Amino acid sequence: MSITEFAALQLKEPGDPRTKQEVISLLRTGSTHQAAWSGYPVLLLTDYISGEADSKTRNATIYLIAGWSSVEDHHKWIASPKNEEVMQKLGPLVEVTQFFHLDCDFDAIKHFLEGARGDMVAFTKIDTPSEQALGGWTLDRDEKVFVQMERADKRDGLSEYAVDLGLEAES
């Protein structure tokens, strides 16, 4: 069974991440190399939603969700020259605000997110599992975490939400 990487990258400047060409280029490059290294696709979502009142003044977050065969394999990627090069270039543009590994099958999350493509996805850390929860142990901090993901019609009342960034990795 695979594990799941979850990282939140907050832009250091406000605005739509899809218009930040340097960020997009670096995410494409990094995602392409990471997917080749791990054998799993890299899913990118954003909490930036066009037309929201605060969308031009707040710093959007990009969520990176990816599969790995093990935490050790991911740590090898993190230490690789290609990843270090991309992260060094991303450093002035984004801040990593969350990062952990979930002991839950990446394919289940990938299947859900692909089925929800084009829809808003709400995700919430919860203490006890529900039928919709995907979860497991955070492998880095020995903490039990469940992430509940569901489709949402609007952002009202949601603390965490995202939409597909619409970014395809370079071939």
XYZ file of C-alpha atoms in Angstrom:
171
model
C 0.000 0.000 0.000
C 1.188 3.506 -0.779
C 1.370 6.455 1.585
C 0.184 9.996 0.886
C 2.189 13.215 1.009
C 0.220 16.347 1.868
C 1.865 19.775 1.597
C 0.384 23.269 1.672
C 2.371 25.955 -0.140
C 1.176 29.498 0.515
C 2.069 32.160 -2.040
C 4.083 35.026 -0.580
C 2.139 37.522 -2.723
C -1.633 37.750 -3.180
C -3.419 36.721 -6.350
C -4.322 33.826 -8.599
C -1.551 31.198 -8.624
C -2.440 30.345 -12.234
C -1.175 33.784 -13.278
C 2.160 33.431 -11.471
C 4.216 32.126 -14.396
C 7.390 31.451 -12.441
C 5.445 29.461 -9.808
C 3.589 27.503 -12.524
C 6.798 26.698 -14.380
C 8.540 25.494 -11.217
C 5.519 23.410 -10.135
C 5.369 21.780 -13.576
C 9.081 20.983 -13.509
C 9.016 19.705 -9.932
C 5.841 17.661 -10.455
C 7.192 16.052 -13.606
C 10.441 15.008 -11.927
C 8.692 13.915 -8.716
C 6.196 11.759 -10.628
C 9.026 10.128 -12.580
C 10.935 9.460 -9.347
C 7.987 8.129 -7.317
C 5.867 6.451 -9.988
C 2.813 8.341 -8.687
C 1.169 11.447 -10.107
C 1.335 14.766 -8.278
C -2.056 16.407 -7.688
C -2.156 20.182 -7.314
C -5.138 22.102 -5.971
C -5.621 25.704 -4.905
C -7.911 27.557 -2.522
C -7.975 30.517 -4.913
C -11.459 30.877 -6.374
C -12.025 33.598 -8.969
C -14.578 36.216 -8.079
C -14.361 35.933 -4.305
C -14.206 39.286 -2.550
C -10.868 38.633 -0.879
C -9.266 36.683 -3.728
C -7.049 39.530 -4.932
C -5.825 40.550 -1.480
C -5.090 37.267 0.284
C -2.236 34.895 -0.335
C -3.590 31.757 -2.003
C -2.495 28.266 -1.002
C -1.502 25.479 -3.367
C -2.048 21.951 -2.022
C 0.314 19.257 -3.244
C -0.952 15.714 -2.767
C 1.167 12.810 -3.970
C 1.771 9.125 -3.479
C 4.929 7.381 -2.334
C 5.822 3.753 -1.748
C 7.360 4.770 1.611
C 8.424 7.767 3.682
C 12.046 6.722 3.070
C 11.562 6.963 -0.707
C 10.083 10.424 -0.283
C 13.015 11.528 1.879
C 15.411 10.335 -0.845
C 13.515 12.547 -3.322
C 13.597 15.507 -0.915
C 17.410 15.195 -0.706
C 17.852 14.848 -4.485
C 19.626 17.625 -6.393
C 16.605 18.150 -8.707
C 14.171 18.639 -5.825
C 16.594 20.872 -3.948
C 17.037 23.006 -7.082
C 13.273 23.456 -7.562
C 12.617 24.134 -3.871
C 15.425 26.696 -3.720
C 13.827 28.570 -6.638
C 10.341 28.256 -5.098
C 11.573 29.519 -1.710
C 11.175 33.255 -2.437
C 7.709 32.627 -3.943
C 5.972 30.236 -1.519
C 6.060 29.208 2.125
C 5.442 25.592 3.145
C 2.780 25.960 5.853
C 1.843 22.275 6.264
C 3.658 19.070 5.452
C 2.984 15.508 6.564
C 2.690 11.917 5.411
C -0.538 10.028 5.889
C -0.599 6.290 6.299
C -3.486 5.989 3.871
C -3.607 4.753 0.318
C -2.885 7.505 -2.202
C -5.016 5.786 -4.851
C -8.181 6.312 -2.759
C -7.494 10.051 -2.521
C -6.538 10.244 -6.213
C -9.760 8.456 -7.190
C -11.875 10.849 -5.123
C -10.141 13.980 -6.433
C -10.314 12.851 -10.054
C -14.048 12.209 -9.627
C -14.481 15.682 -8.164
C -12.459 17.464 -10.875
C -14.111 20.773 -11.661
C -15.953 20.815 -8.326
C -14.928 22.485 -5.108
C -13.545 20.024 -2.578
C -13.865 20.642 1.143
C -11.385 18.894 3.385
C -11.253 19.011 7.126
C -9.018 17.394 9.722
C -11.300 15.547 12.119
C -10.675 13.624 15.339
C -12.902 10.627 14.697
C -13.496 8.832 11.421
C -16.660 9.105 9.422
C -17.812 7.217 6.361
C -16.311 9.892 4.089
C -13.005 10.149 5.975
C -9.680 9.195 4.495
C -7.118 8.959 7.188
C -4.433 7.259 9.112
C -1.430 7.970 11.214
C 0.789 10.876 10.345
C 4.025 9.031 9.941
C 6.151 12.014 10.920
C 4.536 12.940 14.233
C 2.807 9.747 15.406
C -0.489 11.590 15.475
C -3.823 10.126 14.388
C -5.364 12.302 11.665
C -8.445 11.804 9.591
C -9.100 13.992 6.587
C -12.678 14.193 5.462
C -13.085 15.138 1.811
C -16.358 15.963 0.156
C -17.684 17.958 -2.756
C -18.999 21.399 -1.868
C -21.235 23.841 -3.705
C -19.871 26.947 -2.037
C -17.201 28.031 0.391
C -19.557 29.302 3.115
C -18.556 27.867 6.469
C -15.624 25.862 5.111
C -12.244 26.390 6.699
C -10.334 24.348 4.126
C -11.366 23.970 0.513
C -9.710 23.672 -2.855
C -10.260 23.346 -6.570
C -8.097 21.617 -9.153
C -5.294 23.957 -10.171
C -5.659 22.770 -13.769
C -1.921 22.287 -14.078
C -0.674 19.408 -16.150
C 2.878 18.189 -15.712
C 5.275 18.548 -18.628
C 5.759 15.411 -20.687
